Coordinates of N, CA, C and O in Angstrom, one line a residue:
X1 N 86.9 123.5 145.3 CA 86.9 122.1 145.8 C 88.0 121.9 146.8 O 89.2 122.3 146.5
X2 N 87.7 121.3 147.9 CA 88.7 121.1 148.9 C 89.7 119.9 148.4 O 89.2 119.0 147.7
X3 N 90.9 120.0 148.9 CA 91.9 119.0 148.5 C 91.4 117.6 148.9 O 91.6 116.6 148.2
X4 N 90.8 117.5 150.1 CA 90.3 116.2 150.6 C 89.2 115.6 149.7 O 89.1 114.4 149.4
X5 N 88.3 116.5 149.2 CA 87.3 116.1 148.2 C 87.9 115.6 146.9 O 87.5 114.6 146.4
X6 N 88.9 116.4 146.4 CA 89.5 116.0 145.2 C 90.2 114.6 145.3 O 90.0 113.8 144.5
X7 N 90.9 114.4 146.5 CA 91.5 113.1 146.7 C 90.5 112.0 146.8 O 90.7 110.9 146.3
X8 N 89.3 112.3 147.4 CA 88.2 111.3 147.4 C 87.7 110.9 146.1 O 87.5 109.7 145.8
X9 N 87.5 111.9 145.2 CA 87.0 111.7 143.9 C 88.0 110.9 143.1 O 87.7 110.0 142.3
X10 N 89.3 111.3 143.2 CA 90.4 110.6 142.5 C 90.5 109.1 142.9 O 90.6 108.2 142.1
X11 N 90.3 108.9 144.2 CA 90.3 107.5 144.7 C 89.2 106.7 144.1 O 89.4 105.5 143.7
X12 N 88.0 107.3 144.0 CA 86.9 106.6 143.4 C 87.2 106.3 141.9 O 86.9 105.1 141.4
X13 N 87.7 107.2 141.2 CA 88.0 107.0 139.8 C 89.0 105.9 139.6 O 88.9 105.1 138.7
X14 N 90.1 105.9 140.4 CA 91.1 104.9 140.3 C 90.5 103.5 140.6 O 90.9 102.5 139.9
X15 N 89.6 103.4 141.5 CA 89.0 102.1 141.8 C 88.0 101.7 140.7 O 87.9 100.5 140.4
X16 N 87.2 102.6 140.2 CA 86.1 102.3 139.3 C 86.5 102.2 137.8 O 85.8 101.5 137.1
X17 N 87.4 103.0 137.4 CA 87.8 103.0 136.0 C 88.8 102.0 135.6 O 90.0 102.2 135.7
X18 N 88.3 100.8 135.3 CA 89.1 99.7 134.9 C 88.8 99.4 133.4 O 87.7 99.4 133.0
X19 N 89.8 99.0 132.6 CA 89.5 98.6 131.3 C 88.6 97.4 131.3 O 88.9 96.5 132.0
X20 N 87.6 97.4 130.5 CA 86.6 96.3 130.5 C 86.2 96.1 129.0 O 86.2 97.0 128.2
X21 N 85.9 94.8 128.8 CA 85.4 94.5 127.4 C 83.9 94.1 127.5 O 83.6 93.1 128.1
X22 N 83.1 95.0 127.0 CA 81.7 94.8 127.0 C 81.0 95.2 128.4 O 81.6 95.8 129.2
X23 N 79.8 94.8 128.5 CA 79.0 95.1 129.7 C 79.7 94.4 130.9 O 80.0 93.2 130.8
X24 N 79.9 95.2 132.0 CA 80.8 94.7 133.0 C 80.2 93.5 133.9 O 80.9 92.7 134.4
X25 N 78.9 93.4 134.0 CA 78.3 92.3 134.8 C 78.6 90.9 134.1 O 79.1 90.0 134.8
X26 N 78.3 90.7 132.8 CA 78.7 89.4 132.3 C 80.2 89.2 132.2 O 80.6 88.0 132.4
X27 N 80.9 90.2 132.1 CA 82.4 90.1 132.1 C 82.9 89.7 133.5 O 83.8 88.8 133.6
X28 N 82.3 90.2 134.5 CA 82.6 89.9 135.9 C 82.3 88.4 136.1 O 83.0 87.7 136.8
X29 N 81.2 88.0 135.6 CA 80.8 86.6 135.7 C 81.7 85.7 135.0 O 82.1 84.6 135.5
X30 N 82.2 86.1 133.8 CA 83.2 85.3 133.0 C 84.5 85.2 133.8 O 85.2 84.2 133.8
X31 N 84.8 86.3 134.5 CA 86.1 86.4 135.3 C 86.0 85.4 136.4 O 86.9 84.6 136.7
X32 N 84.8 85.4 137.1 CA 84.7 84.4 138.2 C 84.8 83.0 137.7 O 85.4 82.1 138.4
X33 N 84.2 82.7 136.6 CA 84.2 81.4 136.0 C 85.6 81.0 135.6 O 86.0 79.8 135.8
X34 N 86.3 81.9 135.0 CA 87.7 81.6 134.7 C 88.6 81.4 135.9 O 89.4 80.4 135.9
X35 N 88.4 82.1 136.9 CA 89.1 81.9 138.2 C 88.7 80.5 138.8 O 89.6 79.8 139.3
X36 N 87.4 80.1 138.7 CA 87.0 78.8 139.2 C 87.6 77.7 138.5 O 88.1 76.7 139.1
X37 N 87.7 77.8 137.1 CA 88.3 76.8 136.3 C 89.8 76.7 136.7 O 90.3 75.6 136.8
X38 N 90.4 77.8 136.8 CA 91.9 77.8 137.2 C 92.1 77.1 138.5 O 93.0 76.3 138.7
X39 N 91.2 77.4 139.5 CA 91.4 76.8 140.8 C 91.1 75.3 140.8 O 91.8 74.5 141.4
X40 N 90.1 74.9 140.0 CA 89.8 73.5 139.8 C 90.9 72.7 139.1 O 91.2 71.6 139.4
X41 N 91.6 73.4 138.2 CA 92.7 72.7 137.4 C 92.2 71.8 136.3 O 93.0 71.0 135.9
X42 N 91.0 71.9 135.9 CA 90.4 71.0 134.9 C 89.2 71.7 134.3 O 88.6 72.7 134.9
X43 N 88.7 71.2 133.1 CA 87.5 71.8 132.6 C 86.4 71.2 133.4 O 86.3 69.9 133.5
X44 N 85.5 72.0 133.9 CA 84.4 71.5 134.7 C 83.4 70.6 134.0 O 83.1 70.9 132.8
X45 N 82.9 69.6 134.7 CA 81.9 68.7 134.1 C 80.5 69.2 134.5 O 79.5 68.8 133.9
X46 N 80.4 70.1 135.5 CA 79.2 70.6 135.9 C 79.4 72.0 136.5 O 80.5 72.2 137.1
X47 N 78.5 72.9 136.4 CA 78.7 74.3 136.9 C 77.4 74.8 137.6 O 76.3 74.6 137.1
X48 N 77.6 75.3 138.8 CA 76.5 75.9 139.6 C 76.8 77.4 139.7 O 77.9 77.8 140.2
X49 N 75.9 78.2 139.4 CA 76.1 79.7 139.4 C 75.0 80.2 140.3 O 73.8 79.9 140.3
X50 N 75.4 81.1 141.2 CA 74.5 81.8 142.1 C 74.8 83.3 141.9 O 75.9 83.8 142.1
X51 N 73.8 84.1 141.6 CA 73.9 85.5 141.4 C 72.8 86.3 142.1 O 71.7 85.8 142.3
X52 N 73.1 87.5 142.4 CA 72.0 88.4 143.0 C 71.1 88.7 141.9 O 71.4 88.6 140.7
X53 N 69.9 89.1 142.3 CA 68.8 89.5 141.3 C 69.3 90.6 140.4 O 69.0 90.6 139.2
X54 N 70.1 91.5 140.9 CA 70.6 92.6 140.1 C 71.5 92.1 138.9 O 71.4 92.6 137.8
X55 N 72.4 91.2 139.3 CA 73.3 90.6 138.3 C 72.5 89.8 137.3 O 72.7 89.9 136.1
X56 N 71.5 89.0 137.7 CA 70.7 88.2 136.8 C 70.0 89.1 135.8 O 70.0 88.9 134.6
X57 N 69.4 90.2 136.3 CA 68.7 91.2 135.5 C 69.6 91.8 134.4 O 69.3 91.9 133.3
X58 N 70.8 92.1 134.9 CA 71.8 92.8 134.0 C 72.5 91.9 133.0 O 73.0 92.4 132.0
X59 N 72.5 90.6 133.2 CA 73.2 89.7 132.4 C 72.3 88.9 131.4 O 72.7 88.6 130.3
X60 N 71.1 88.7 131.8 CA 70.2 87.8 131.0 C 70.0 88.1 129.5 O 69.9 87.2 128.7
X61 N 70.1 89.4 129.2 CA 69.8 89.8 127.8 C 71.0 90.4 127.1 O 70.8 91.0 126.0
X62 N 72.1 90.4 127.7 CA 73.3 91.0 127.1 C 74.2 90.1 126.4 O 74.4 89.0 126.8
X63 N 74.6 90.5 125.2 CA 75.5 89.7 124.4 C 76.9 89.7 125.1 O 77.4 90.7 125.4
X64 N 77.4 88.5 125.3 CA 78.7 88.3 125.9 C 79.8 88.5 124.8 O 79.7 87.8 123.7
X65 N 80.7 89.4 125.0 CA 81.7 89.7 123.9 C 82.5 88.4 123.5 O 82.7 87.5 124.3
X66 N 82.8 88.4 122.2 CA 83.7 87.3 121.7 C 83.1 85.9 121.8 O 83.8 85.0 121.9
X67 N 81.7 85.8 121.7 CA 81.1 84.5 121.8 C 80.3 84.2 120.6 O 79.6 83.2 120.5
X68 N 80.3 85.1 119.6 CA 79.5 84.9 118.4 C 78.0 85.2 118.7 O 77.1 84.6 118.0
X69 N 77.7 86.1 119.6 CA 76.3 86.6 119.9 C 75.6 85.9 121.0 O 74.4 86.1 121.1
X70 N 76.3 85.0 121.8 CA 75.6 84.4 122.9 C 75.2 85.4 124.0 O 75.9 86.3 124.2
X71 N 74.1 85.1 124.7 CA 73.6 86.0 125.7 C 73.4 85.2 127.0 O 73.1 84.0 127.0
X72 N 73.5 85.9 128.1 CA 73.0 85.4 129.4 C 74.1 84.9 130.3 O 75.3 84.8 130.0
X73 N 73.6 84.4 131.5 CA 74.4 84.0 132.6 C 75.2 82.8 132.2 O 76.5 82.8 132.4
X74 N 74.6 81.7 131.7 CA 75.4 80.5 131.4 C 76.4 80.8 130.2 O 77.5 80.2 130.3
X75 N 76.0 81.6 129.3 CA 77.0 81.9 128.2 C 78.2 82.7 128.7 O 79.3 82.4 128.3
X76 N 78.0 83.6 129.7 CA 79.1 84.3 130.2 C 80.0 83.4 131.0 O 81.3 83.4 130.9
X77 N 79.4 82.5 131.8 CA 80.2 81.5 132.6 C 81.0 80.5 131.6 O 82.1 80.3 131.8
X78 N 80.3 80.0 130.6 CA 80.9 79.1 129.7 C 82.1 79.8 129.0 O 83.1 79.1 128.8
X79 N 81.9 81.0 128.6 CA 83.0 81.7 127.9 C 84.2 81.9 128.8 O 85.3 81.7 128.4
X80 N 83.9 82.2 130.1 CA 85.0 82.3 131.0 C 85.8 81.0 131.3 O 87.0 80.9 131.3
X81 N 85.0 79.9 131.3 CA 85.6 78.6 131.6 C 86.4 78.1 130.4 O 87.5 77.7 130.5
X82 N 85.8 78.2 129.2 CA 86.5 77.7 128.0 C 87.6 78.6 127.5 O 88.7 78.1 127.1
X83 N 87.4 79.9 127.5 CA 88.4 80.8 126.8 C 88.9 81.9 127.7 O 89.7 82.7 127.2
X84 N 88.4 82.0 128.9 CA 88.8 83.1 129.8 C 90.2 83.1 130.3 O 90.8 82.0 130.6
X85 N 90.8 84.3 130.3 CA 92.2 84.4 130.9 C 92.0 85.3 132.1 O 91.9 86.5 132.1
X86 N 91.9 84.6 133.3 CA 91.6 85.3 134.6 C 92.6 86.4 134.9 O 92.1 87.4 135.5
X87 N 93.8 86.3 134.5 CA 94.8 87.4 134.8 C 94.4 88.7 134.2 O 94.9 89.7 134.6
X88 N 93.5 88.7 133.2 CA 93.1 89.9 132.5 C 91.9 90.6 133.1 O 91.5 91.6 132.6
X89 N 91.4 90.0 134.2 CA 90.3 90.5 135.0 C 89.1 90.9 134.0 O 88.5 90.0 133.4
X90 N 88.8 92.2 133.9 CA 87.6 92.6 133.1 C 87.8 92.5 131.6 O 87.0 92.9 130.8
X91 N 89.0 92.1 131.2 CA 89.3 91.9 129.8 C 89.5 90.4 129.6 O 90.2 89.9 128.7
X92 N 88.9 89.6 130.5 CA 89.0 88.1 130.5 C 88.7 87.5 129.2 O 89.3 86.4 128.8
X93 N 87.9 88.1 128.4 CA 87.5 87.5 127.1 C 88.0 88.2 125.9 O 87.6 88.1 124.8
X94 N 89.1 89.0 126.1 CA 89.7 89.8 125.0 C 90.4 89.0 124.0 O 90.7 89.6 122.9
X95 N 90.8 87.8 124.2 CA 91.6 87.0 123.3 C 91.0 85.7 122.8 O 91.7 84.8 122.5
X96 N 89.7 85.7 122.8 CA 88.9 84.5 122.3 C 89.2 84.2 120.9 O 89.0 85.1 120.0
X97 N 89.5 83.0 120.5 CA 89.8 82.6 119.1 C 88.5 82.1 118.5 O 87.5 81.8 119.2
X98 N 88.5 82.0 117.2 CA 87.3 81.5 116.5 C 87.0 80.0 116.9 O 85.9 79.6 117.1
X99 N 88.1 79.3 117.1 CA 87.9 77.9 117.6 C 87.3 77.8 119.0 O 86.4 77.0 119.2
X100 N 87.7 78.8 119.8 CA 87.1 78.8 121.2 C 85.7 79.2 121.2 O 84.9 78.7 122.0
X101 N 85.3 80.0 120.2 CA 83.9 80.4 120.1 C 83.0 79.1 119.8 O 82.0 79.0 120.4
X102 N 83.5 78.3 119.0 CA 82.8 77.0 118.7 C 82.8 76.1 119.9 O 81.8 75.5 120.3
X103 N 84.0 76.1 120.7 CA 84.1 75.3 121.9 C 83.1 75.8 123.0 O 82.5 75.0 123.7
X104 N 82.9 77.1 123.1 CA 82.0 77.7 124.0 C 80.6 77.1 123.8 O 79.9 76.7 124.7
X105 N 80.1 77.2 122.5 CA 78.8 76.7 122.1 C 78.6 75.2 122.4 O 77.6 74.8 123.0
X106 N 79.7 74.5 122.1 CA 79.6 73.0 122.4 C 79.6 72.7 123.9 O 78.8 71.9 124.3
X107 N 80.4 73.5 124.6 CA 80.4 73.3 126.1 C 79.1 73.6 126.7 O 78.6 72.9 127.6
X108 N 78.4 74.7 126.2 CA 77.1 75.0 126.7 C 76.1 73.9 126.5 O 75.2 73.7 127.3
X109 N 76.2 73.3 125.3 CA 75.2 72.3 125.0 C 75.4 70.9 125.7 O 74.6 70.1 125.8
X110 N 76.7 70.7 126.1 CA 77.0 69.4 126.7 C 77.3 69.4 128.2 O 77.5 68.3 128.8
X111 N 77.2 70.5 128.8 CA 77.6 70.6 130.3 C 76.3 71.1 131.0 O 75.7 72.1 130.7
X112 N 76.0 70.4 132.2 CA 74.9 70.9 133.0 C 75.3 72.2 133.8 O 76.3 72.2 134.4
X113 N 74.4 73.2 133.6 CA 74.5 74.4 134.3 C 73.3 74.6 135.2 O 72.2 74.3 134.7
X114 N 73.4 75.1 136.4 CA 72.3 75.5 137.2 C 72.5 77.0 137.6 O 73.7 77.4 137.8
X115 N 71.5 77.7 137.6 CA 71.6 79.2 138.0 C 70.5 79.4 139.1 O 69.4 79.1 139.0
X116 N 71.0 79.9 140.2 CA 70.1 80.2 141.4 C 70.3 81.7 141.8 O 71.4 82.3 141.6
X117 N 69.3 82.2 142.5 CA 69.4 83.5 143.0 C 70.1 83.5 144.4 O 69.8 82.6 145.2
X118 N 71.1 84.4 144.6 CA 71.8 84.5 145.8 C 70.9 84.8 147.0 O 70.0 85.6 146.8
X119 N 71.2 84.3 148.1 CA 70.4 84.7 149.3 C 71.0 85.9 150.0 O 70.4 86.5 150.9
X120 N 72.1 86.4 149.6 CA 72.8 87.6 150.1 C 72.0 88.8 149.8 O 71.2 88.9 148.8
X121 N 72.1 89.8 150.7 CA 71.4 91.1 150.4 C 72.3 92.0 149.6 O 71.8 93.1 149.2
X122 N 73.5 91.6 149.3 CA 74.4 92.4 148.4 C 73.8 92.5 147.0 O 73.5 91.4 146.4
X123 N 73.8 93.7 146.4 CA 73.2 93.8 145.1 C 74.2 93.3 144.0 O 73.8 92.9 142.9
X124 N 75.5 93.2 144.3 CA 76.5 92.6 143.4 C 77.1 91.4 144.0 O 78.0 91.5 144.9
X125 N 76.6 90.2 143.7 CA 77.0 89.0 144.3 C 77.0 87.9 143.2 O 76.0 87.6 142.6
X126 N 78.2 87.4 142.9 CA 78.4 86.3 141.9 C 79.1 85.2 142.6 O 80.2 85.3 143.2
X127 N 78.6 84.0 142.5 CA 79.2 82.8 143.0 C 79.3 81.7 141.8 O 78.2 81.5 141.2
X128 N 80.4 81.1 141.6 CA 80.5 80.1 140.6 C 81.2 78.9 141.2 O 82.3 79.0 141.7
X129 N 80.5 77.8 141.2 CA 81.1 76.5 141.7 C 81.2 75.5 140.6 O 80.2 75.3 139.8
X130 N 82.3 74.9 140.4 CA 82.6 74.0 139.3 C 83.1 72.7 139.8 O 83.7 72.6 140.9
X131 N 82.8 71.6 139.1 CA 83.0 70.3 139.5 C 83.7 69.5 138.4 O 83.3 69.6 137.2
X132 N 84.7 68.6 138.8 CA 85.3 67.7 137.9 C 85.7 66.5 138.7 O 86.5 66.6 139.6
X133 N 85.0 65.3 138.4 CA 85.2 64.1 139.2 C 84.9 64.4 140.6 O 83.8 64.9 140.9
X134 N 85.8 64.1 141.6 CA 85.5 64.4 143.0 C 86.0 65.7 143.5 O 85.9 66.1 144.6
X135 N 86.5 66.5 142.5 CA 87.0 67.9 142.9 C 86.0 68.9 142.6 O 85.2 68.8 141.7
X136 N 86.1 70.0 143.4 CA 85.2 71.1 143.3 C 86.0 72.4 143.6 O 86.9 72.4 144.4
X137 N 85.6 73.5 142.9 CA 86.2 74.8 143.2 C 85.1 75.8 143.3 O 84.1 75.7 142.6
X138 N 85.3 76.9 144.0 CA 84.3 77.9 144.2 C 84.9 79.3 144.2 O 86.0 79.5 144.9
X139 N 84.3 80.2 143.5 CA 84.8 81.6 143.5 C 83.6 82.5 143.8 O 82.5 82.3 143.2
X140 N 83.8 83.5 144.6 CA 82.7 84.5 144.9 C 83.3 85.9 144.7 O 84.4 86.2 145.2
X141 N 82.6 86.7 143.9 CA 82.9 88.1 143.7 C 81.7 88.9 144.3 O 80.5 88.5 144.0
X142 N 82.0 89.8 145.2 CA 80.9 90.5 145.9 C 81.2 92.0 146.0 O 82.3 92.4 146.2
X143 N 80.1 92.8 145.7 CA 80.2 94.2 145.9 C 80.8 95.1 144.8 O 80.5 96.2 144.7
X144 N 81.6 94.4 144.0 CA 82.4 95.2 143.0 C 82.8 94.2 141.9 O 83.1 93.1 142.3
X145 N 83.0 94.6 140.7 CA 83.3 93.7 139.6 C 84.5 92.9 139.7 O 84.5 91.8 139.1
X146 N 85.5 93.3 140.4 CA 86.7 92.5 140.6 C 87.1 92.2 142.0 O 88.2 91.8 142.3
X147 N 86.1 92.3 142.9 CA 86.3 92.1 144.3 C 86.1 90.7 144.7 O 85.1 90.2 145.2
X148 N 87.2 89.9 144.5 CA 87.1 88.4 144.7 C 87.3 88.2 146.2 O 88.3 88.6 146.8
X149 N 86.2 87.7 146.8 CA 86.2 87.5 148.3 C 86.5 86.1 148.7 O 86.9 85.8 149.8
X150 N 86.3 85.1 147.8 CA 86.5 83.7 148.1 C 87.0 83.0 146.8 O 86.4 83.1 145.8
X151 N 88.0 82.2 147.0 CA 88.4 81.2 146.1 C 88.7 79.9 146.9 O 89.5 80.0 147.9
X152 N 88.1 78.8 146.6 CA 88.2 77.6 147.3 C 88.5 76.4 146.3 O 87.9 76.4 145.2
X153 N 89.2 75.4 146.8 CA 89.3 74.2 146.1 C 89.1 73.0 147.1 O 89.9 73.0 148.1
X154 N 88.1 72.2 146.9 CA 87.8 71.1 147.8 C 87.7 71.5 149.2 O 88.2 70.9 150.1
X155 N 87.1 72.7 149.4 CA 86.8 73.2 150.7 C 88.0 74.0 151.4 O 87.8 74.6 152.4
X156 N 89.2 74.0 150.7 CA 90.3 74.7 151.3 C 90.3 76.1 150.7 O 90.3 76.3 149.5
X157 N 90.4 77.1 151.6 CA 90.4 78.5 151.1 C 91.7 78.9 150.6 O 92.7 78.8 151.2
X158 N 91.7 79.3 149.3 CA 92.9 79.8 148.6 C 93.0 81.3 148.7 O 94.0 81.9 148.8
X159 N 91.8 81.9 148.7 CA 91.6 83.4 148.9 C 90.5 83.6 149.8 O 89.4 83.0 149.7
X160 N 90.7 84.4 150.8 CA 89.7 84.7 151.8 C 89.6 86.2 152.0 O 90.3 86.7 152.9
X161 N 89.0 86.9 151.1 CA 88.9 88.3 151.1 C 87.7 88.8 151.9 O 86.9 88.1 152.4
X162 N 87.7 90.1 152.1 CA 86.6 90.7 152.8 C 85.9 91.8 151.9 O 86.6 92.4 151.1
X163 N 84.7 92.0 152.1 CA 83.9 93.0 151.4 C 84.1 94.3 152.2 O 83.6 94.4 153.3
X164 N 84.8 95.2 151.6 CA 84.9 96.5 152.3 C 83.6 97.3 152.4 O 82.8 97.2 151.4
X165 N 83.4 98.1 153.4 CA 82.2 98.9 153.5 C 82.0 99.8 152.3 O 80.9 100.0 151.8
X166 N 83.1 100.3 151.8 CA 83.1 101.2 150.6 C 82.5 100.5 149.4 O 81.7 100.9 148.7
X167 N 83.1 99.3 149.2 CA 82.6 98.5 148.0 C 81.2 98.0 148.1 O 80.6 97.7 147.2
X168 N 80.8 97.8 149.3 CA 79.4 97.4 149.5 C 78.4 98.6 149.4 O 77.2 98.4 149.5
X169 N 78.9 99.8 149.3 CA 78.1 100.9 149.2 C 77.5 101.3 150.6 O 76.5 102.0 150.6
X170 N 78.2 100.9 151.7 CA 77.6 101.2 153.0 C 78.2 102.4 153.6 O 77.7 102.9 154.7
X171 N 79.3 103.0 153.1 CA 79.8 104.2 153.7 C 80.1 105.2 152.6 O 80.2 104.9 151.5
X172 N 80.3 106.4 153.1 CA 80.7 107.5 152.1 C 82.2 107.6 152.1 O 82.8 107.3 153.1
X173 N 82.7 108.1 151.0 CA 84.2 108.3 150.9 C 84.6 109.5 151.7 O 85.7 109.5 152.2
X174 N 83.8 110.5 151.7 CA 84.2 111.8 152.4 C 83.7 111.9 153.8 O 82.6 111.5 154.1

C-alpha cells in the first residue's frame, strides 16, 4: 500500500470513527435538536423537523437510546431537546436520567411537532427549527452526522458552515 493511500484511509477513519450512543441517525437528530434548544435559550413550545428521505427511513423504527423504548423522528428530537447535552455530539443522550425519560414522554405528548421531507438532494440532511414565544432557532446538519452547517437564532447566523465535497460524497479522497 502506498503511503498516500494509507494516509487517505487514516483520514477517513479519523473522520468517521466517532464514539456514538446507539444508531447514529437518531442520535444526530437528537444532537441537532439539543443544539437548537441551546441556541433558542428556552424549552421550545413548537418543533419543526425537516429530514431527507434516507434519515426518515433510518430513524422511524429505531429505538432512541435512554428514552425508555421510544422510537422515531419526534422521539429523537424530543430527547435531544429535553435531555440532550450538545457538547457531547453523538453521545448527546449518554446522561439521561430517569426523571428526564418521563419528561421526554410528557414533552412529546404536550408539544406540537411537524415532520417534513427535505427538498435537498443530499441523502443526509437534518433541519430542526424550534420556537418559544416570538423567538426561533434553526440548526441544520448535512452530509455527515456532526457536520453542522447552520445555527441561527431569530434569523441571525451563529454558525455558517459549508458542506465539503468529501462529506457530501461528491469526491474521492485519493
